[in-house]
mmCIF file of C-alpha atoms in Angstrom:
data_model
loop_
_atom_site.group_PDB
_atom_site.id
_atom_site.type_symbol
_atom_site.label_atom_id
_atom_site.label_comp_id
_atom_site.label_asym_id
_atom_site.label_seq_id
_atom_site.Cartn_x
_atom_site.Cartn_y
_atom_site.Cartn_z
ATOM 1 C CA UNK X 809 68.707 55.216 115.963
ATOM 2 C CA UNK X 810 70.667 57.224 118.224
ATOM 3 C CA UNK X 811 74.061 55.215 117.486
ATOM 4 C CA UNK X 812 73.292 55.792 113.626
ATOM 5 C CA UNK X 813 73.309 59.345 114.228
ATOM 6 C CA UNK X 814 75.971 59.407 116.150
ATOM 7 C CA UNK X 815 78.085 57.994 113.350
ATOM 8 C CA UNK X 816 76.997 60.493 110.875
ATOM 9 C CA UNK X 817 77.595 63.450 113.193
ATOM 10 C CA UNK X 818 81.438 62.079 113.369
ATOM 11 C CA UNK X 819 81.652 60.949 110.378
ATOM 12 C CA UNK X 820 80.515 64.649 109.027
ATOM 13 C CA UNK X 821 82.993 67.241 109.844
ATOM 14 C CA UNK X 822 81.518 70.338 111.587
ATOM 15 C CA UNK X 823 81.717 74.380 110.024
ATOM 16 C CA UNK X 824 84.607 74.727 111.587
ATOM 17 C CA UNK X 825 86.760 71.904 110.364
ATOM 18 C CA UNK X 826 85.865 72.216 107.064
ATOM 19 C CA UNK X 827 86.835 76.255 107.548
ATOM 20 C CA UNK X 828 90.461 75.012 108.870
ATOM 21 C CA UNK X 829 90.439 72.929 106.269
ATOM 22 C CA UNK X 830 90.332 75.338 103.283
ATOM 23 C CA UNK X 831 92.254 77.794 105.294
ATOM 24 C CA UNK X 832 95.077 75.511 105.582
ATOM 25 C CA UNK X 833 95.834 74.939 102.256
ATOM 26 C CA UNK X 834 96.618 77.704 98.827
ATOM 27 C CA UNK X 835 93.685 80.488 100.259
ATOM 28 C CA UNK X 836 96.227 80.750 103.264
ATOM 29 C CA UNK X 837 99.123 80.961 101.494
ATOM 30 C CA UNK X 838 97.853 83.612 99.123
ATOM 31 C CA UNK X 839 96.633 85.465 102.489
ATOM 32 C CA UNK X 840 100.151 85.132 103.585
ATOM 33 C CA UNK X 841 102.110 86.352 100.969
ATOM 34 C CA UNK X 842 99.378 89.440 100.404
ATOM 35 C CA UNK X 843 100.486 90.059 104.520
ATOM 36 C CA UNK X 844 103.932 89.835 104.209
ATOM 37 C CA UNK X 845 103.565 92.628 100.875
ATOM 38 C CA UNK X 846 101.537 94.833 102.610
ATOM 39 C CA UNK X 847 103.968 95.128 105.519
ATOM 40 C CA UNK X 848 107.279 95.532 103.242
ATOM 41 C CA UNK X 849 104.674 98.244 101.197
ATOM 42 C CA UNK X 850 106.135 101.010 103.288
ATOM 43 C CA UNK X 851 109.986 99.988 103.606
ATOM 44 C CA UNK X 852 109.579 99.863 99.134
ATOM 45 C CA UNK X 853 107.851 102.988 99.090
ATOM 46 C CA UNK X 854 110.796 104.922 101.374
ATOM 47 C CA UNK X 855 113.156 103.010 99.113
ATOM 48 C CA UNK X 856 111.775 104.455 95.659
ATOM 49 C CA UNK X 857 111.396 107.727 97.470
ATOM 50 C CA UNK X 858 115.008 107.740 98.192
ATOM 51 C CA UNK X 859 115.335 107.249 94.760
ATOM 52 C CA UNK X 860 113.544 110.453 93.014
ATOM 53 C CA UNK X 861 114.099 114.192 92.827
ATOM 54 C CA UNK X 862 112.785 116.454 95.812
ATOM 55 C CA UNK X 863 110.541 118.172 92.689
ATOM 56 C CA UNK X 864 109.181 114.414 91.409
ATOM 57 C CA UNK X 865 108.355 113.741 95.318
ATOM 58 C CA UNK X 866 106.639 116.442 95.796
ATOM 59 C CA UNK X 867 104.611 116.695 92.486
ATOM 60 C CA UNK X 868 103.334 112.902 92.787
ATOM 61 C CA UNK X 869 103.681 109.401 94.991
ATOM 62 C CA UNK X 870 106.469 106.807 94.784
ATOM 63 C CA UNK X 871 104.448 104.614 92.708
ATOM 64 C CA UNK X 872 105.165 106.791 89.310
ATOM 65 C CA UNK X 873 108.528 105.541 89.822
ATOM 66 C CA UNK X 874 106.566 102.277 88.129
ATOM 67 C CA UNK X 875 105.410 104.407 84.988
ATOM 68 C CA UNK X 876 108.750 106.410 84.687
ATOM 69 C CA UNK X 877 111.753 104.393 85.459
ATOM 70 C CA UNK X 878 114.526 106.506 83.867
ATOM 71 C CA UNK X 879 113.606 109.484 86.303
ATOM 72 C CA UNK X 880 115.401 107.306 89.264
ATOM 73 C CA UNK X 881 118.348 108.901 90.684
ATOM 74 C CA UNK X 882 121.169 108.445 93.386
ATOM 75 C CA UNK X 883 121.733 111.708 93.941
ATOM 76 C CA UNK X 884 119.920 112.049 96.916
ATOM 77 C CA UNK X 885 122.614 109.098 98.529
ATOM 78 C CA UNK X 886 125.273 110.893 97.273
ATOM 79 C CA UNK X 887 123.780 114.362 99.500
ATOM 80 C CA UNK X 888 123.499 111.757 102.023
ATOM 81 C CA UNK X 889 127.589 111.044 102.302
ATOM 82 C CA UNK X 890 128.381 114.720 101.937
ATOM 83 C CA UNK X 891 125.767 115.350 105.085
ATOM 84 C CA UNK X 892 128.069 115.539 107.975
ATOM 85 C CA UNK X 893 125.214 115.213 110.940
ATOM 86 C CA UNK X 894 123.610 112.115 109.187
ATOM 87 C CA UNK X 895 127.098 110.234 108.844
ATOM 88 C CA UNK X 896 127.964 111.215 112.206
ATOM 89 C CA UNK X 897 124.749 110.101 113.797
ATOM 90 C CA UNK X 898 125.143 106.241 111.719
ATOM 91 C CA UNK X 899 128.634 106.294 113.235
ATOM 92 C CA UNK X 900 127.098 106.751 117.143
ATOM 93 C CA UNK X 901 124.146 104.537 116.445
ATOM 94 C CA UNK X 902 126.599 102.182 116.164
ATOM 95 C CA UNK X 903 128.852 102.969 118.470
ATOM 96 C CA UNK X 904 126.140 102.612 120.676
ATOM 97 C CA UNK X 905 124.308 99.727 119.447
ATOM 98 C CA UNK X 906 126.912 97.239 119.195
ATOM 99 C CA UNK X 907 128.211 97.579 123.514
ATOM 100 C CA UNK X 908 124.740 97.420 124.321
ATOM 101 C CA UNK X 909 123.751 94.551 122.789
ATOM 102 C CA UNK X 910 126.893 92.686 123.187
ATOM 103 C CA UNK X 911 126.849 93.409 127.294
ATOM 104 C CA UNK X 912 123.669 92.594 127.175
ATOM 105 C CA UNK X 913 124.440 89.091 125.837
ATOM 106 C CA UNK X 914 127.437 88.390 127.400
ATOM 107 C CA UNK X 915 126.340 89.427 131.102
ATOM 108 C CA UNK X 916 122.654 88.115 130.369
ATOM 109 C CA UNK X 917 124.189 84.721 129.576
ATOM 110 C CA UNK X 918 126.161 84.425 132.449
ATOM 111 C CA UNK X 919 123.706 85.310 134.786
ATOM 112 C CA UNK X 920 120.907 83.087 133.478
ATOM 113 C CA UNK X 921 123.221 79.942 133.985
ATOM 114 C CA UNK X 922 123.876 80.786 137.466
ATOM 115 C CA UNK X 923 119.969 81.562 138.196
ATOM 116 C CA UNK X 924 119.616 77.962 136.352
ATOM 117 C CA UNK X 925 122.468 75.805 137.422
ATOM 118 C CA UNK X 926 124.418 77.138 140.363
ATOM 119 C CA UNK X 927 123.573 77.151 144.276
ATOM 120 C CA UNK X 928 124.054 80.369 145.850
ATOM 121 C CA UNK X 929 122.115 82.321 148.833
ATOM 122 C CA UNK X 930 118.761 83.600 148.610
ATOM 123 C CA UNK X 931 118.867 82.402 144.425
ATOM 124 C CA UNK X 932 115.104 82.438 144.294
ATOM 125 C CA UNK X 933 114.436 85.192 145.523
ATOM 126 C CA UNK X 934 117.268 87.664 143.302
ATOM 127 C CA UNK X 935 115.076 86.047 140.798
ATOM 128 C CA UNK X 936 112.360 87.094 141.501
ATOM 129 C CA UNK X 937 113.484 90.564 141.635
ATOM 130 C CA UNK X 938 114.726 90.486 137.985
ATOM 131 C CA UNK X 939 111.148 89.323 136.997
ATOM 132 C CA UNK X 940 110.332 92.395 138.827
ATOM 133 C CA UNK X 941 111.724 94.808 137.103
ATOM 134 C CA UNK X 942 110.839 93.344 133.993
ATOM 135 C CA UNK X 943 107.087 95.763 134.573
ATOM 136 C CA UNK X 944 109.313 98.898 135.255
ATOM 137 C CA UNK X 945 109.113 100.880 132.362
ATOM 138 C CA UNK X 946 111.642 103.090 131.118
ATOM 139 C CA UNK X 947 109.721 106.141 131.848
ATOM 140 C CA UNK X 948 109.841 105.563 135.426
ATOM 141 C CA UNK X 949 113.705 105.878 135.837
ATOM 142 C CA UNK X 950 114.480 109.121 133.067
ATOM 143 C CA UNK X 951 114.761 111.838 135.546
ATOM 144 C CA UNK X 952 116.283 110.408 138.144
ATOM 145 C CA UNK X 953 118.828 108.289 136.042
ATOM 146 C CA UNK X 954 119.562 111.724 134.824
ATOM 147 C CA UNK X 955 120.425 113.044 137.812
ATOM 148 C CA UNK X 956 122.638 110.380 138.625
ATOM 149 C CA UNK X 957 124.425 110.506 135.105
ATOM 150 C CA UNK X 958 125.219 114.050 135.896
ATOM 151 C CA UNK X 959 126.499 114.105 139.348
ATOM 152 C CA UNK X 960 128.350 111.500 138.029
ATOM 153 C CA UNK X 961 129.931 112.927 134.965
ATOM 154 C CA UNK X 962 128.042 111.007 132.001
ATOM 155 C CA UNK X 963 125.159 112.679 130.845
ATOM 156 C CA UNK X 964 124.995 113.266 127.165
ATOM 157 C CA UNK X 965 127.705 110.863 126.251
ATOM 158 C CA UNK X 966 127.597 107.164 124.669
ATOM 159 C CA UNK X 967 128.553 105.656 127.733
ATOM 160 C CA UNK X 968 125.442 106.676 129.802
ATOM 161 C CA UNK X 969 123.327 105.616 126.990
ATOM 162 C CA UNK X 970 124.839 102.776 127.077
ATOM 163 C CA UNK X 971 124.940 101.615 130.469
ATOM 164 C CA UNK X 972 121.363 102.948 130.418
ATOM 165 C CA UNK X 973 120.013 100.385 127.649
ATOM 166 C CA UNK X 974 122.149 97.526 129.197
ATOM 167 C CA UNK X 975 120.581 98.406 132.955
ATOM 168 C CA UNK X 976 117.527 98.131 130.966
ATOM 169 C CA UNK X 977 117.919 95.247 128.974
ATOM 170 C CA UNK X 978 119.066 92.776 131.333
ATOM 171 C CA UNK X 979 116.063 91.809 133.626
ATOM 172 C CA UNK X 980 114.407 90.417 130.136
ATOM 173 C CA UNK X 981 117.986 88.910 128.532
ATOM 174 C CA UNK X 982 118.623 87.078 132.069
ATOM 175 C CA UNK X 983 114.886 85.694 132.579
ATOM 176 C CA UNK X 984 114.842 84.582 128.951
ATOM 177 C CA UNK X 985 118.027 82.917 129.072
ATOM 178 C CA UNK X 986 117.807 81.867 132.473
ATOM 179 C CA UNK X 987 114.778 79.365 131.309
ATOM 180 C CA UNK X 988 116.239 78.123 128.331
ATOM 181 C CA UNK X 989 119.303 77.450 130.375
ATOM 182 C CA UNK X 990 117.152 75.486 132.467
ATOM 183 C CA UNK X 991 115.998 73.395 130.477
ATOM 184 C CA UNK X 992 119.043 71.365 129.297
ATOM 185 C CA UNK X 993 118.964 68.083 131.255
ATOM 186 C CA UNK X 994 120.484 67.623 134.428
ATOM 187 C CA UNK X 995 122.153 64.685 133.469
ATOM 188 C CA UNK X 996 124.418 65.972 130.559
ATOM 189 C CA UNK X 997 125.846 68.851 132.835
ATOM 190 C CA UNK X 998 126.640 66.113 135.914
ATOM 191 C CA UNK X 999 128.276 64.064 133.075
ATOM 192 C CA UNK X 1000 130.563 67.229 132.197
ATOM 193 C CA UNK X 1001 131.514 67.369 135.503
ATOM 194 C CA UNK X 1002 132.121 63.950 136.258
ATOM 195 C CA UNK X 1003 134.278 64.268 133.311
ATOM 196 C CA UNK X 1004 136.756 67.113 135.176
ATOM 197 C CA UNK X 1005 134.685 70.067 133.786
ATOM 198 C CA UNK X 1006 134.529 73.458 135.980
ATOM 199 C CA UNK X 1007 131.832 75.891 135.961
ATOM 200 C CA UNK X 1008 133.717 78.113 133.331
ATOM 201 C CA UNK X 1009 134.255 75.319 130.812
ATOM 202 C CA UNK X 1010 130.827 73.864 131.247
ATOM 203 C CA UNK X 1011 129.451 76.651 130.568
ATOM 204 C CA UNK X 1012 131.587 77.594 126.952
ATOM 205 C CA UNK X 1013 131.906 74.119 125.982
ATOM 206 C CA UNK X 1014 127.848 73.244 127.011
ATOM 207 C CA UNK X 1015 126.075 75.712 127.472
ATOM 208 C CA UNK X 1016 126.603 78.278 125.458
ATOM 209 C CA UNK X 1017 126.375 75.921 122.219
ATOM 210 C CA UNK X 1018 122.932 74.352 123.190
ATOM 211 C CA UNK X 1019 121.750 77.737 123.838
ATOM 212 C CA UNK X 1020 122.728 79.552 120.923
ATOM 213 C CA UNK X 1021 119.302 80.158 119.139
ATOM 214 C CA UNK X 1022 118.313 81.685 122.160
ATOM 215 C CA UNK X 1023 121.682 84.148 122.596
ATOM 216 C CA UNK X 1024 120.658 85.054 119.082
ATOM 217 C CA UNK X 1025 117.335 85.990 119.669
ATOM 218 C CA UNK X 1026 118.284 87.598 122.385
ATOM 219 C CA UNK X 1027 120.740 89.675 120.437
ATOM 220 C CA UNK X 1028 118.689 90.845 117.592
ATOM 221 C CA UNK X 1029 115.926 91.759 119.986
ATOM 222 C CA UNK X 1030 118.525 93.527 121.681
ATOM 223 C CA UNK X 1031 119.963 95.411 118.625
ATOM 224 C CA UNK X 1032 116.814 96.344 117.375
ATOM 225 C CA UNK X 1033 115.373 97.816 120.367
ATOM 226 C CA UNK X 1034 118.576 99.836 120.858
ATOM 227 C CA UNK X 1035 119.217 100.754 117.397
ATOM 228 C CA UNK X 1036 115.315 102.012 116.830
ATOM 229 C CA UNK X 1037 115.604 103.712 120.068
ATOM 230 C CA UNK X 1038 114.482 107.554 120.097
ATOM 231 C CA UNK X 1039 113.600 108.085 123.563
ATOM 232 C CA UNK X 1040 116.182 107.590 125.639
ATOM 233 C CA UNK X 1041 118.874 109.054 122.705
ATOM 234 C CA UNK X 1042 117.078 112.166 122.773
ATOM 235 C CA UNK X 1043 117.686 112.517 126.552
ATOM 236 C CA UNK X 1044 121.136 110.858 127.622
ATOM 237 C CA UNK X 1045 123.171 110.969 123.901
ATOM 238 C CA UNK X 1046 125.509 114.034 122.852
ATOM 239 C CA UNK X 1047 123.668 116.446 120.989
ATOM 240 C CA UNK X 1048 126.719 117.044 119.377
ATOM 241 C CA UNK X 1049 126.739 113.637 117.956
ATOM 242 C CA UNK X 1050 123.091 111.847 118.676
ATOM 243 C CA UNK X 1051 122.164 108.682 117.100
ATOM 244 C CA UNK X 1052 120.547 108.308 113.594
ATOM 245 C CA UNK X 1053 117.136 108.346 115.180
ATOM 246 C CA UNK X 1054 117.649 111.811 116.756
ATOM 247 C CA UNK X 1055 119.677 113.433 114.017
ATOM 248 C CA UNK X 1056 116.296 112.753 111.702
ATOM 249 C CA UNK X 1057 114.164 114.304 113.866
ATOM 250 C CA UNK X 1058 116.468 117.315 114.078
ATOM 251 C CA UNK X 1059 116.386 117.486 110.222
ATOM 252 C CA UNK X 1060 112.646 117.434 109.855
ATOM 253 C CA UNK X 1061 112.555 119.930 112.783
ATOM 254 C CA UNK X 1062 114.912 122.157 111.158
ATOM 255 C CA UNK X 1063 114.466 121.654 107.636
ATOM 256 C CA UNK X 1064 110.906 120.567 107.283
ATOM 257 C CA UNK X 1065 111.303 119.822 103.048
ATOM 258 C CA UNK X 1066 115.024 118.358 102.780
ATOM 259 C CA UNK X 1067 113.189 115.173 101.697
ATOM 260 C CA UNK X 1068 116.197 114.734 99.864
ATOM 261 C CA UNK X 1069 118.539 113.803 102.800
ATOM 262 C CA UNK X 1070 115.570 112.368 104.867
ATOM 263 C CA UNK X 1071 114.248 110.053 102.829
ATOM 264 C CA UNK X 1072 117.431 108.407 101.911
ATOM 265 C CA UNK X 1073 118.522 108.726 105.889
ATOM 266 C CA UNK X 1074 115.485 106.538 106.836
ATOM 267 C CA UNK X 1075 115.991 103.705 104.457
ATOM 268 C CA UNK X 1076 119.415 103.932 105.550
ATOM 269 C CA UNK X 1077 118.158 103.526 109.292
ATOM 270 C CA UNK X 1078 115.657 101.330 108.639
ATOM 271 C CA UNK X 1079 117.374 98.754 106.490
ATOM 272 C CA UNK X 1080 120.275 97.860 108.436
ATOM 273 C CA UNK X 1081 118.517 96.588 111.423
ATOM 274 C CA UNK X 1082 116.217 94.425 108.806
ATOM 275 C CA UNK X 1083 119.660 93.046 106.751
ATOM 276 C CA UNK X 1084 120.599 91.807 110.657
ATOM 277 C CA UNK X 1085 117.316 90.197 111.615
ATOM 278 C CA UNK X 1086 117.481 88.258 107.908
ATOM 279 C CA UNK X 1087 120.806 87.593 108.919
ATOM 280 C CA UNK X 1088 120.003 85.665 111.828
ATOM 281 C CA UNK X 1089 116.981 84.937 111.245
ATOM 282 C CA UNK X 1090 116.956 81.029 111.313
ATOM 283 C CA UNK X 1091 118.546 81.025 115.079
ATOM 284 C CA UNK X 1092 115.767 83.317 115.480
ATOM 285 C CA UNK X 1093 113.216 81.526 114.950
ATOM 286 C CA UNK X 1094 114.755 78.576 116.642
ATOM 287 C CA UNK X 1095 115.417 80.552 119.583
ATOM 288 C CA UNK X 1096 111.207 81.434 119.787
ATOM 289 C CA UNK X 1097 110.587 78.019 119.223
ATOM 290 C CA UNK X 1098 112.908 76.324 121.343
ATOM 291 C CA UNK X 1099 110.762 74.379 124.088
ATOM 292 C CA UNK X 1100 107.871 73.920 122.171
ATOM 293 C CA UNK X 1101 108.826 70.629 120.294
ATOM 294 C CA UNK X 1102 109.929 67.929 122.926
#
């Protein structure tokens, strides 16, 4: 008796099965694709709001751009290019943007292979201290990194914000890459240098091609993070020239109803770090999943 009902318990599935079960087919999908358009609902209503008179956006909501099509405009781009402080600010953004992340990269990468692969003194232990600082947050250093940037000569310019999002940015670029690094088996890096290969050539011909999806995770977590960054641009950038994230604030701040330049400005902002991370967003996702499938 007990064996007999045994076999039906396993042979019926439990709540919870059955649950996965129906989940895991078109009712997930459908929940899927409903997610994914409710979080690109506020990047499409910026973008039709960039498209409409200031007097159409503030007499109704982006969605009667559905019901009256032929009041779409560009005019409010056009104010955009003849608006001095917003092309000014795009220009720093990525003058800023594109050193940070690429330091970031380049010194992260060569510091997680030697955490990984080289011998040196007290190894271990430098490593720990990048974990470290991983759980300092950025608050922690703003006044007296701005003290030091200007008894030093490079507060409010690009180079301190720089330097202060690469300082920043490394402890998590060199533990990330550091493990994937580590990972690569022994035996195909002792072949390389049974073969004649230095340090320098195993690591661009070896290396750095097996760890590419995680370089370009890396990167576009790097580049987003900078380029979104408000913070620290408000304190250590130029006022004279501050990065797009700044320069909006400064226009809602001083001209509270310019929707016109504003709303075009922040789909301009916003869609340029999205074009990158669909860009790259295969080695992305290999990157995030690299380890997980032996």
């Amino acid at each position: 008796m007990s064996t007999d009902s045994a076999a039906r318990a396993k042979a019926k599935p439990t709540l919870a099965a059955r649950v996965a079960a129906r989940t895991g087919g078109g009712a997930m999908r459908v929940f899927l694709v409903l997610v994914g358009l409710f979080w690109l609902m506020p990047t499409v209503g910026l973008l039709l709001s960039s498209l409409r008179s200031p007097a159409d956006i503030n007499a109704s909501g982006w969605w009667e751009v559905f019901t009256e099509p032929a009041r779409i405009t560009t005019e409010n781009y056009s104010r955009l290019l003849e608006n001095d402080t917003i092309t000014d600010s795009l220009l720093s953004t990525v003058l800023i943007t594109v050193p940070a992340t690429v330091l970031v990269v380049v010194i992260g990468s060569l510091a997680g292979y030697a955490f990984a692969w080289m011998d040196f003194p007290g190894r271990d232990w430098w490593f720990l201290v990048v974990v470290g600082l991983l759980v300092v947050p950025v608050q922690v250093a703003l006044v007296p990194v701005s003290k030091l940037f200007g008894e030093i000569g490079i507060f409010e310019t690009t180079a301190g914000v720089v330097i202060f999002h690469v300082a920043f940015g490394l402890p998590f670029a060199i533990f990330l890459l550091r493990n994937f690094f580590a990972e690569i088996p022994r035996e195909l890096l002792e072949a390389a240098r049974l073969d004649g290969a230095g340090e320098i050539r195993l690591f661009t011909r070896v290396v750095l091609p097996l760890g590419g999806p995680a370089i370009a995770s890396l990167g576009i977590f790097q580049f987003l993070w900078v380029w979104n960054d408000m913070l620290v641009a408000l304190i250590f950038a130029d006022s004279e020239s501050p990065p797009i994230t700044v320069a909006l604030q400064q226009q809602v701040r001083q001209f509270g109803n310019n929707i016109d330049v504003l709303a075009p400005g922040a789909f301009v902002s916003m869609v340029i770090p999205l074009a990158v991370f669909f860009a790259f967003q295969r080695q992305f996702v290999s990157g995030v999943m690299a380890g997980a499938v032996k």
